[in-house]
Tab-separated table of C-alpha atoms in Angstrom:
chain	number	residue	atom	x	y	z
A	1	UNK	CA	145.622	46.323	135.473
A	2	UNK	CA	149.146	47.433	136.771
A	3	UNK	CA	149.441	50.478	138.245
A	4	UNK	CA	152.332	52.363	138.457
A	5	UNK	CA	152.779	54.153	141.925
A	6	UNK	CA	154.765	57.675	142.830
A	7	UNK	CA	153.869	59.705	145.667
A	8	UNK	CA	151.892	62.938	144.873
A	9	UNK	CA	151.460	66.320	146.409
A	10	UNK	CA	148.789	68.567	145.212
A	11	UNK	CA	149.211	72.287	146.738
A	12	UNK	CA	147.479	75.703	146.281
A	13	UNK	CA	144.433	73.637	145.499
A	14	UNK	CA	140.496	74.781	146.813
A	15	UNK	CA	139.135	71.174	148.137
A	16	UNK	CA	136.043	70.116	148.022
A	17	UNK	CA	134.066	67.221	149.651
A	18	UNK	CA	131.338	66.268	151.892
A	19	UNK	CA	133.267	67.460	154.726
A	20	UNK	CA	132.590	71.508	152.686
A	21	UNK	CA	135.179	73.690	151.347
A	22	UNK	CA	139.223	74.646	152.367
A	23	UNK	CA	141.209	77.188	150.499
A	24	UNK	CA	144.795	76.908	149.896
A	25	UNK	CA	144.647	73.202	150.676
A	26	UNK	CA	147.650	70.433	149.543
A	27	UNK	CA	147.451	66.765	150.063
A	28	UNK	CA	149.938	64.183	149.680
A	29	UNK	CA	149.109	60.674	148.293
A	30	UNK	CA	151.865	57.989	148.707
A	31	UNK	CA	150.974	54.805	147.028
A	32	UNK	CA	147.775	54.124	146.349
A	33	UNK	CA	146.653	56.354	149.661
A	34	UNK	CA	146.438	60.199	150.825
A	35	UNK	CA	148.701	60.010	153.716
A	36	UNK	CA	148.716	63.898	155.024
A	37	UNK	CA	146.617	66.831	153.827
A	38	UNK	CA	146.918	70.609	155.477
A	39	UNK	CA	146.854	73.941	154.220
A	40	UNK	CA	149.329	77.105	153.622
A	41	UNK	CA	153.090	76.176	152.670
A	42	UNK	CA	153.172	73.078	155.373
A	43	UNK	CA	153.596	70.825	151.620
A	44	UNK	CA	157.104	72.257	150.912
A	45	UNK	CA	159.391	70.493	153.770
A	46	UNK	CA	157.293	66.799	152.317
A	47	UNK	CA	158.349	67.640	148.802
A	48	UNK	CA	161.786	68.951	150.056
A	49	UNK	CA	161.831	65.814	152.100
A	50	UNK	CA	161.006	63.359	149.114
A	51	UNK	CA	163.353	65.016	147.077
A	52	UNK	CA	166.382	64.938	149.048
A	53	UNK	CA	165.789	60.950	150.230
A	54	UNK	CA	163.551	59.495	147.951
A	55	UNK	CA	162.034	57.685	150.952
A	56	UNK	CA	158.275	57.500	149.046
A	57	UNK	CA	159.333	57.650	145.698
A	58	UNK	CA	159.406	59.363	142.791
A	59	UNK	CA	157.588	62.666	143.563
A	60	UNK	CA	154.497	63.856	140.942
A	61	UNK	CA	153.982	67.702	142.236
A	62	UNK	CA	150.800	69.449	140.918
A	63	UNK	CA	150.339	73.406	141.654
A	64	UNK	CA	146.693	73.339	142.245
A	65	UNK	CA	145.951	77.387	141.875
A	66	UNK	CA	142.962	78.257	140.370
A	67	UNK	CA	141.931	74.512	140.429
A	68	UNK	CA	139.848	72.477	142.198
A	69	UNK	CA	140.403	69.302	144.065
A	70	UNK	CA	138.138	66.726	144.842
A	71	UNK	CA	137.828	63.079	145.224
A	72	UNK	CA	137.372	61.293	142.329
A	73	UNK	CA	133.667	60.308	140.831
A	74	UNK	CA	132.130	56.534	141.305
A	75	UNK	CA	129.663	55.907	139.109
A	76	UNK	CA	127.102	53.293	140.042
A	77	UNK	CA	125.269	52.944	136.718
A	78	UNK	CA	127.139	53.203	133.220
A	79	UNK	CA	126.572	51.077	130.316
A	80	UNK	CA	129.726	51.708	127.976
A	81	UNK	CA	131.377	54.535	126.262
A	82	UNK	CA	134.067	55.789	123.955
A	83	UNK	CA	131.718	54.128	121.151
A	84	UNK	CA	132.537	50.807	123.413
A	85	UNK	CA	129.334	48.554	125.429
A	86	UNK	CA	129.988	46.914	128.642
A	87	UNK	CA	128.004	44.129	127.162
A	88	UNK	CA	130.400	43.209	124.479
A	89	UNK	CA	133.471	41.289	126.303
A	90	UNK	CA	136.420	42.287	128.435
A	91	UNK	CA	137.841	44.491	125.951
A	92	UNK	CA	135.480	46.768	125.595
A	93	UNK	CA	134.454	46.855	128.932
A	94	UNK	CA	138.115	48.343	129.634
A	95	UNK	CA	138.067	50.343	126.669
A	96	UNK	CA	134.786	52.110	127.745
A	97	UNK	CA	136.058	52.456	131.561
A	98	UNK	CA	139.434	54.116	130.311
A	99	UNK	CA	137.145	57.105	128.645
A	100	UNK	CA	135.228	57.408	131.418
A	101	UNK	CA	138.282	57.369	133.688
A	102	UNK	CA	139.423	60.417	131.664
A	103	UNK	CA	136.763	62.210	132.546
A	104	UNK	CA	137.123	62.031	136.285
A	105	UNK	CA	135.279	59.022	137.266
A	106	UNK	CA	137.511	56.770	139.266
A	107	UNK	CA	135.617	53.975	140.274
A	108	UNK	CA	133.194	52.387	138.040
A	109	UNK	CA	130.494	49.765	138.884
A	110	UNK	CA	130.031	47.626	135.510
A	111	UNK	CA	125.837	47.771	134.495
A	112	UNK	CA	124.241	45.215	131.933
A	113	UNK	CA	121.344	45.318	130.356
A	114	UNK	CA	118.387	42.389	129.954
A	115	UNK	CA	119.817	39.452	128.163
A	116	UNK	CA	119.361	35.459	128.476
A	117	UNK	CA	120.509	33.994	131.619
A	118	UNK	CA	123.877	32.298	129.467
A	119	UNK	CA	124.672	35.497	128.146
A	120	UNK	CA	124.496	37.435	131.261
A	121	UNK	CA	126.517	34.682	133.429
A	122	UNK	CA	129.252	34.985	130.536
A	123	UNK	CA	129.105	38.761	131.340
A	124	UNK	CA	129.201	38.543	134.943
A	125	UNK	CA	131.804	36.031	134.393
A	126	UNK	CA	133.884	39.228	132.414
A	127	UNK	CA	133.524	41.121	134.492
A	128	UNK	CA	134.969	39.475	137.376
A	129	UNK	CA	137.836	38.899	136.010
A	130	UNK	CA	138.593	42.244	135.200
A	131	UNK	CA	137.531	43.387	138.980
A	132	UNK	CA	139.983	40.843	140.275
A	133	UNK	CA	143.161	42.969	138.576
A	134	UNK	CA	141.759	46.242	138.375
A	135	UNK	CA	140.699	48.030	141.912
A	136	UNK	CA	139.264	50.676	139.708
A	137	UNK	CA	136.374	48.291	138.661
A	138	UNK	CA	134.114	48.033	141.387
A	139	UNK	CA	132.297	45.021	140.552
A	140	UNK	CA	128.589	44.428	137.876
A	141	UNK	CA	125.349	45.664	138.315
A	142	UNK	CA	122.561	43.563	136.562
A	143	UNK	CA	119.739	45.885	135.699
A	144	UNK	CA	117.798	43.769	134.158
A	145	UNK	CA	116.508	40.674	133.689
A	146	UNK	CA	113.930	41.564	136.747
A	147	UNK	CA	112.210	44.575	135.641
A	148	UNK	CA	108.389	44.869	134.794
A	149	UNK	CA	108.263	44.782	131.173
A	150	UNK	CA	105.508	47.799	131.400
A	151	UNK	CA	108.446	49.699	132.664
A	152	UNK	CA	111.291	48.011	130.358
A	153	UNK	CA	112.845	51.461	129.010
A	154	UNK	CA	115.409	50.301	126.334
A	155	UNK	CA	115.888	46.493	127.677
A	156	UNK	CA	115.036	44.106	125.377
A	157	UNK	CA	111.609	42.568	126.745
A	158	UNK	CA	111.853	39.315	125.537
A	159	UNK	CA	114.441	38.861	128.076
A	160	UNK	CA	112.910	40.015	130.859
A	161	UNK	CA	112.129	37.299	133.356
A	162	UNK	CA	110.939	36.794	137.326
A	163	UNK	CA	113.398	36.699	139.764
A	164	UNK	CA	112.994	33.107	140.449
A	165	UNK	CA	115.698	31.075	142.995
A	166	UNK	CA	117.123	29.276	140.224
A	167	UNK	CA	117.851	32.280	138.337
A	168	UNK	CA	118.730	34.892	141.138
A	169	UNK	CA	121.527	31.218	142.750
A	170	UNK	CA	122.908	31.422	139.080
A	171	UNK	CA	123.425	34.787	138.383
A	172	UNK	CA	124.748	35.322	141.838
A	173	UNK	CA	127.060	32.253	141.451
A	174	UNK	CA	128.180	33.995	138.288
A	175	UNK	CA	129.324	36.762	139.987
A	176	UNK	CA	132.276	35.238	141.730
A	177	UNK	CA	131.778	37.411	144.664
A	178	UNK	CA	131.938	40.475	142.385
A	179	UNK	CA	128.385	40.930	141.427
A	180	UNK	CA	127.718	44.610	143.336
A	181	UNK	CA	124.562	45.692	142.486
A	182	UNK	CA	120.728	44.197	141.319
A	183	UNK	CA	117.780	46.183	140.132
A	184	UNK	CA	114.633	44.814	140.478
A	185	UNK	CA	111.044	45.716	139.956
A	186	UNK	CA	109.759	43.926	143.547
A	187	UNK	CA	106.375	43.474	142.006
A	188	UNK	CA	107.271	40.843	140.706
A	189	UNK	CA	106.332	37.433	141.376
A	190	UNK	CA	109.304	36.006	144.031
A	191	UNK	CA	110.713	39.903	143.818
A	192	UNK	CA	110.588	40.281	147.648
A	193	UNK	CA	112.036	36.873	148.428
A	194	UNK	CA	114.719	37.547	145.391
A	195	UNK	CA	115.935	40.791	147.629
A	196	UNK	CA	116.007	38.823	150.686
A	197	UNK	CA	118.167	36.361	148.427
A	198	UNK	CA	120.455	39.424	146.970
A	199	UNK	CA	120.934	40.761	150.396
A	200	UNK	CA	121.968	37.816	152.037
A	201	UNK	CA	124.889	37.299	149.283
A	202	UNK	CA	125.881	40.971	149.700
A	203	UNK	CA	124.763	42.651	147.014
A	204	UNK	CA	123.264	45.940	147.149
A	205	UNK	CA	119.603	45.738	146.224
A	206	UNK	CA	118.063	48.368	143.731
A	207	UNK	CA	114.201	49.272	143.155
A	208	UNK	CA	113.848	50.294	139.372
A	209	UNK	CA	111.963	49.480	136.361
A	210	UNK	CA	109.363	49.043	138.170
A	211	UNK	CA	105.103	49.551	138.728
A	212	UNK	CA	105.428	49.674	142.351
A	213	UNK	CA	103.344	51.362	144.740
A	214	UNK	CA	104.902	53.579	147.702
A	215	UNK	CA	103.562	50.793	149.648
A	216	UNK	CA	105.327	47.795	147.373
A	217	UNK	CA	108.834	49.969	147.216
A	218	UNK	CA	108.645	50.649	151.406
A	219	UNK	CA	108.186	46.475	151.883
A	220	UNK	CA	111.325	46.335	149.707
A	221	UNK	CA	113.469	49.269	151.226
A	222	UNK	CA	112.332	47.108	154.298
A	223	UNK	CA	113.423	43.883	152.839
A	224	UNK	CA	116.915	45.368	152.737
A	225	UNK	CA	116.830	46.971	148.987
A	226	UNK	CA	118.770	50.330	149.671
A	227	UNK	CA	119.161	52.423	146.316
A	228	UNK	CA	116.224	53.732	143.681
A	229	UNK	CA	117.430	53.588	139.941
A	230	UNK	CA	117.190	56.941	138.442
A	231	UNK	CA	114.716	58.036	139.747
A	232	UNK	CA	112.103	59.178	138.434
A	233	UNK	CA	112.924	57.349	134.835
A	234	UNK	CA	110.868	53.781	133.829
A	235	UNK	CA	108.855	53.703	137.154
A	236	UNK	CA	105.305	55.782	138.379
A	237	UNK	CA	105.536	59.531	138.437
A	238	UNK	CA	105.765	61.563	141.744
A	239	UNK	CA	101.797	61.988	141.971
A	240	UNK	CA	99.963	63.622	144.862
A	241	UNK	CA	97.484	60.649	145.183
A	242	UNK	CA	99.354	57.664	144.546
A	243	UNK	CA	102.693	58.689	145.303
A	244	UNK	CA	104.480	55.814	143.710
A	245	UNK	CA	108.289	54.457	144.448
A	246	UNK	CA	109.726	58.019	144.315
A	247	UNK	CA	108.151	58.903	147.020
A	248	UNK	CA	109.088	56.292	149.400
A	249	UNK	CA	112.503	56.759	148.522
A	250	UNK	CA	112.610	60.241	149.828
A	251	UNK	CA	111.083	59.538	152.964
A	252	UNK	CA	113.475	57.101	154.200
A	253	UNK	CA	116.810	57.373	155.328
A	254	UNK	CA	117.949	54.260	154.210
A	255	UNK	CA	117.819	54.648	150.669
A	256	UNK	CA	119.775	56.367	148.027
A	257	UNK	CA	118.627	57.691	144.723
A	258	UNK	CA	120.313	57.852	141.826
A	259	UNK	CA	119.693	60.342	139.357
A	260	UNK	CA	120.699	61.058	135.815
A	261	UNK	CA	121.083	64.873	135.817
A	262	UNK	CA	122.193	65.554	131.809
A	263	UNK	CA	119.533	67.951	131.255
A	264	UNK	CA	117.257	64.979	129.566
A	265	UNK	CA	116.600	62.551	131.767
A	266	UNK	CA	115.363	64.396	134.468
A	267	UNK	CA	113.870	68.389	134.520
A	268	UNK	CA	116.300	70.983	136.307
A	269	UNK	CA	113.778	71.512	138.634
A	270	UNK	CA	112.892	68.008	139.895
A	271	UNK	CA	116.819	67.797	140.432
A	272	UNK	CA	116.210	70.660	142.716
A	273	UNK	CA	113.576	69.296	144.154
A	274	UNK	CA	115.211	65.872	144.980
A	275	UNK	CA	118.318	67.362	146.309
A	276	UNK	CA	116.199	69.226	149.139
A	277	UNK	CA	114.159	66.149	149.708
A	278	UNK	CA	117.166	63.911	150.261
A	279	UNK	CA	119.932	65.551	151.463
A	280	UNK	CA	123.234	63.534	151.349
A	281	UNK	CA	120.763	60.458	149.338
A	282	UNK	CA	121.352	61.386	145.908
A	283	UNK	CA	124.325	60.093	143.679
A	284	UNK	CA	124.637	61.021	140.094
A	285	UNK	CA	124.449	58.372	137.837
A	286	UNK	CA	125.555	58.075	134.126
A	287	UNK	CA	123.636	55.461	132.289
A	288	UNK	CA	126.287	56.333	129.645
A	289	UNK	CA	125.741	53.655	126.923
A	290	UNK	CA	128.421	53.677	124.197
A	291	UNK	CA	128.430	57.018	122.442
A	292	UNK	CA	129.602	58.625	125.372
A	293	UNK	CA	132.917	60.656	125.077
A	294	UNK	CA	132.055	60.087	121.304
A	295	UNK	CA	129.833	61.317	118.147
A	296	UNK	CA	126.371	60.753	117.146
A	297	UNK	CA	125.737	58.032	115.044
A	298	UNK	CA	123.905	54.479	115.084
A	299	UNK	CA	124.718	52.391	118.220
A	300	UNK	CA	124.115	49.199	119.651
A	301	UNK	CA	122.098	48.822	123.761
A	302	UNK	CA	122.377	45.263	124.444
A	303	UNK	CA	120.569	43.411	121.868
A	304	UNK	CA	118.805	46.761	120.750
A	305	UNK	CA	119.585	49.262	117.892
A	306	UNK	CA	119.852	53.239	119.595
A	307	UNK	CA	120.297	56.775	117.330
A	308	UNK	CA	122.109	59.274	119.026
A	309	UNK	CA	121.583	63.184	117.581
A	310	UNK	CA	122.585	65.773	119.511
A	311	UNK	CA	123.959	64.029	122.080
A	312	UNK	CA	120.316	62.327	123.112
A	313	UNK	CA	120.137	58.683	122.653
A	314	UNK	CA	116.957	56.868	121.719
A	315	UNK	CA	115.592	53.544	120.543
A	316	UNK	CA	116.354	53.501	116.655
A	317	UNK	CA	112.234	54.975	115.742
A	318	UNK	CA	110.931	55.759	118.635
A	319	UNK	CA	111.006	58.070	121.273
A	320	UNK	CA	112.457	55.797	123.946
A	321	UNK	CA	115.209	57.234	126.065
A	322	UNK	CA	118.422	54.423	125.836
A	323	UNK	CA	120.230	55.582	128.368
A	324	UNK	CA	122.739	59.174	128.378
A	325	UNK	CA	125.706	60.250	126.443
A	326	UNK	CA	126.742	61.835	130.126
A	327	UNK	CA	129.763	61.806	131.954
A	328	UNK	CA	130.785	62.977	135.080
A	329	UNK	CA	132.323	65.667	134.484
A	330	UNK	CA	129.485	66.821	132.756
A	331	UNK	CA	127.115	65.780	135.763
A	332	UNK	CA	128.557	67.863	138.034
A	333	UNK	CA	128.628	70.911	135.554
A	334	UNK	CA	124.890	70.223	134.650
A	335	UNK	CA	124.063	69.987	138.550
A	336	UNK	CA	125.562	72.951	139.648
A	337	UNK	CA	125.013	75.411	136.325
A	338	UNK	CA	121.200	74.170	135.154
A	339	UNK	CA	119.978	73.151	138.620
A	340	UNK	CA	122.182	75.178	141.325
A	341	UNK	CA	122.921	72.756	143.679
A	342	UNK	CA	126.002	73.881	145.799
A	343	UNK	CA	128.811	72.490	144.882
A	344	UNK	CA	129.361	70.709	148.369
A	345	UNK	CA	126.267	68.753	147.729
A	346	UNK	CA	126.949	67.912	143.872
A	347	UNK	CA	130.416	66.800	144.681
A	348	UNK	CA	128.784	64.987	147.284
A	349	UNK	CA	126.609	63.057	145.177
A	350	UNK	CA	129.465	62.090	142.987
A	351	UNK	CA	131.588	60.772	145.268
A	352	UNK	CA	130.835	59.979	149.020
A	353	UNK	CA	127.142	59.218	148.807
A	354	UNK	CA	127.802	56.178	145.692
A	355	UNK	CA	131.041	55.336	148.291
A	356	UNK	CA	128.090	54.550	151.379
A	357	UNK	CA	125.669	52.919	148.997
A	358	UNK	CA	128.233	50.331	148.347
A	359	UNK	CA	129.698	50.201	151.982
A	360	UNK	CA	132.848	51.875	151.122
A	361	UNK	CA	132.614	54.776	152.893
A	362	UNK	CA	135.643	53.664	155.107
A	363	UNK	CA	138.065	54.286	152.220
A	364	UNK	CA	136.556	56.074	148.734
A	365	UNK	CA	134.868	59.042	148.600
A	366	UNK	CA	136.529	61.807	150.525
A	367	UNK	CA	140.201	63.255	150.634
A	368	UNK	CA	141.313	62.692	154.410
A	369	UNK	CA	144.171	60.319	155.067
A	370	UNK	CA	143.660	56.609	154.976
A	371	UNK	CA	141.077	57.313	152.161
A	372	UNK	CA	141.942	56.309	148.414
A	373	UNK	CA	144.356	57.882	146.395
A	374	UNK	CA	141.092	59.051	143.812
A	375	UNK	CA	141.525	63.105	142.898
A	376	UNK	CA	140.329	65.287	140.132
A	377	UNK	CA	141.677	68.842	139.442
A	378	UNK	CA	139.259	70.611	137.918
A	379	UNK	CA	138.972	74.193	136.183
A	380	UNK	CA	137.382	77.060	136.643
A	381	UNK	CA	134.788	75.820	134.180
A	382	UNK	CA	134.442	72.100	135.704
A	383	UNK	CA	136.843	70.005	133.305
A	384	UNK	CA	139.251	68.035	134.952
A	385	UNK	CA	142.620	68.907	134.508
A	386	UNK	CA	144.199	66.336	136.219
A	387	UNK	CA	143.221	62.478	137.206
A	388	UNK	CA	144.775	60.192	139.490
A	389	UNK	CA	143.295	56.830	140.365
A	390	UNK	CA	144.426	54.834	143.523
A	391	UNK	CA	147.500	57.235	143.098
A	392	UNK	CA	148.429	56.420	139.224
A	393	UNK	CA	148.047	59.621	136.949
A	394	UNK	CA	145.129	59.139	134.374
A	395	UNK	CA	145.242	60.999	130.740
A	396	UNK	CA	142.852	63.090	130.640
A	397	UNK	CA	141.446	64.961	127.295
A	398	UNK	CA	142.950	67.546	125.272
């Protein structure tokens, strides 16, 4: 992907990040980095400067009143989009990230669903490709084929396998250095050696899918697997005698949950609930499969026909959740409206929390200098108004 660069100042914004809340804030971006932010008028002599010498380029000014800025979203966990699958090729891998890019999110990490090994080296194999000339793409995340098939949600279980060496040398091997994430249900025979295997190549280990105990998910969080795969969904329930995977996530500091917060995946409530638990440890998730930022209608998940009525998609006759029609956008305005979490902490989860859980924290995430060029102008009602991604301007919907 080629990116055309200009140097951008956005003024008369309100901010948001982890770092809280500044009113009347401006930021300039030159290249594909924020090189200066402030507040007040300080934005003027920059723009004046830029404009009389042209030393960074040609100048993109945004008025920011009555908007808000913050960074933009990373999304750890999407499937497709724009009536596109991440499983289906190159092409429609970009075609899905450009409608998710329109809705704010940034930075996407590439997720594929349970297929044969072939089929998911081949996929892998896209993907890297498109990492290695697009910044934007962050790199796969293979959620299946190691999940319990007791827990397989809307994979395909005849593909569902044990994480043996052979397969977990190939699929990493596949990767080309760009394979980001792994869930895995450690249960499974070899799962705990297959993290140790995962870690060591530098992917970021997920628990998910799973029948684990709170014991069986703490020997993985301690085997290096840092992240919980929406929570709550296709693994034990929160219960007050067995206490199951959830639970051990909470407790420990390590770990990261992600949690699909659409309204239907998991109860306004328990969003509450696992905000307070884990402050700073949650990052919304998508699972957007292919009829997101589209219509209802008859889909494909993988190998695996999904209806999608009312914006809920299922397994074609049944009652089987196949992932969200969310984006992030939509998150955000679902986490703060339906569950009122402050908006500190759902921007949060959006942004700088899915930056640490891939060890980017040093540069995505947050709008301070040195950071990248990611920022979302939103409106009063939470719809982004403006994009830019590493410091290119991004269409964004009518």
């Amino acid at each position: 992907m080629s990116l055309a660069h200009t140097s951008v100042i956005v003024h008369s914004a309100q901010s948001v990040d982890a770092g809280g809340i500044v009113d009347d804030a401006w930021l300039l971006a030159s290249d594909d980095r924020i090189v200066e932010t402030g507040t007040g008028s300080g934005w003027r002599a920059l723009a004046a400067e830029i404009g009389m010498h042209g030393g960074r380029g040609q100048l993109d000014l945004v008025d920011g009143s009555g908007l808000r800025l913050v960074p933009g979203f990373i999304d750890l966990h999407a499937h497709g989009g724009g009536g596109h699958s991440f499983d289906d090729g190159a092409a429609e891998i970009a075609a899905a990230v450009a409608v998710h890019r329109a809705h704010g999110t940034t930075r996407s990490v590439i997720s594929l669903v349970a297929n044969p090994l072939p089929a998911l080296e081949q996929s892998l194999g896209a993907v890297a490709s498109l990492a290695e000339g697009d910044p934007l793409v962050l790199g796969a995340h293979l959620e299946g084929p190691f999940l319990a098939p007791s827990r397989k949600g809307a994979h395909n279980p005849s593909f569902l396998i044990a994480p043996t060496p052979d397969a977990v040398s190939r699929l990493i091997e596949a990767g080309r250095g760009h394979l980001r994430q792994v869930t895995i249900a450690p249960e499974l025979p070899g799962g705990l050696d297959a993290i140790d295997r995962f870690v060591a190549a530098g992917v970021v280990v997920a628990v998910g899918h799973t029948e684990a105990s709170a014991e069986q998910a703490r020997e993985a969080f301690d085997r290096g697997a840092t992240l919980l795969t929406h929570a709550f969904n296709a693994m034990p329930g929160l219960g007050h005698r067995e206490p199951g995977p959830v639970a051990a996530a909470l407790a420990d500091p390590r770990v990261v949950l992600e949690l699909i917060v659409d309204g239907v995946h998991v109860h306004p409530d328990v969003v509450r609930l696992a905000f307070g638990a884990a402050p700073g440890r949650i990052a919304l998730i998508t699972d957007a499969m292919a009829a997101a930022g589209s219509r209802d209608g008859h889909y494909r998940l993988g190998t695996l026909d999904v209806e999608v009525a009312d914006g809920r998609a299922v397994l074609a006759g049944t009652a089987t959740i196949a992932g969200s029609t969310l984006t992030l956008d939509a998150a955000l305005r679902e986490a703060t409206a339906a569950s009122g979490i402050d908006v500190v902490a759902a921007v949060t989860a959006l942004t700088a929390t899915p930056a640490r859980a891939l060890g980017r924290a040093g540069d995505l995430g947050l709008l301070r200098p040195g950071h990248a060029a990611d920022l979302v102008l939103l409106t009063p009602d939470g719809r982004p108004r403006h994009v830019f991604a590493a410091g290119a301007r991004i269409p964004t919907p009518a």
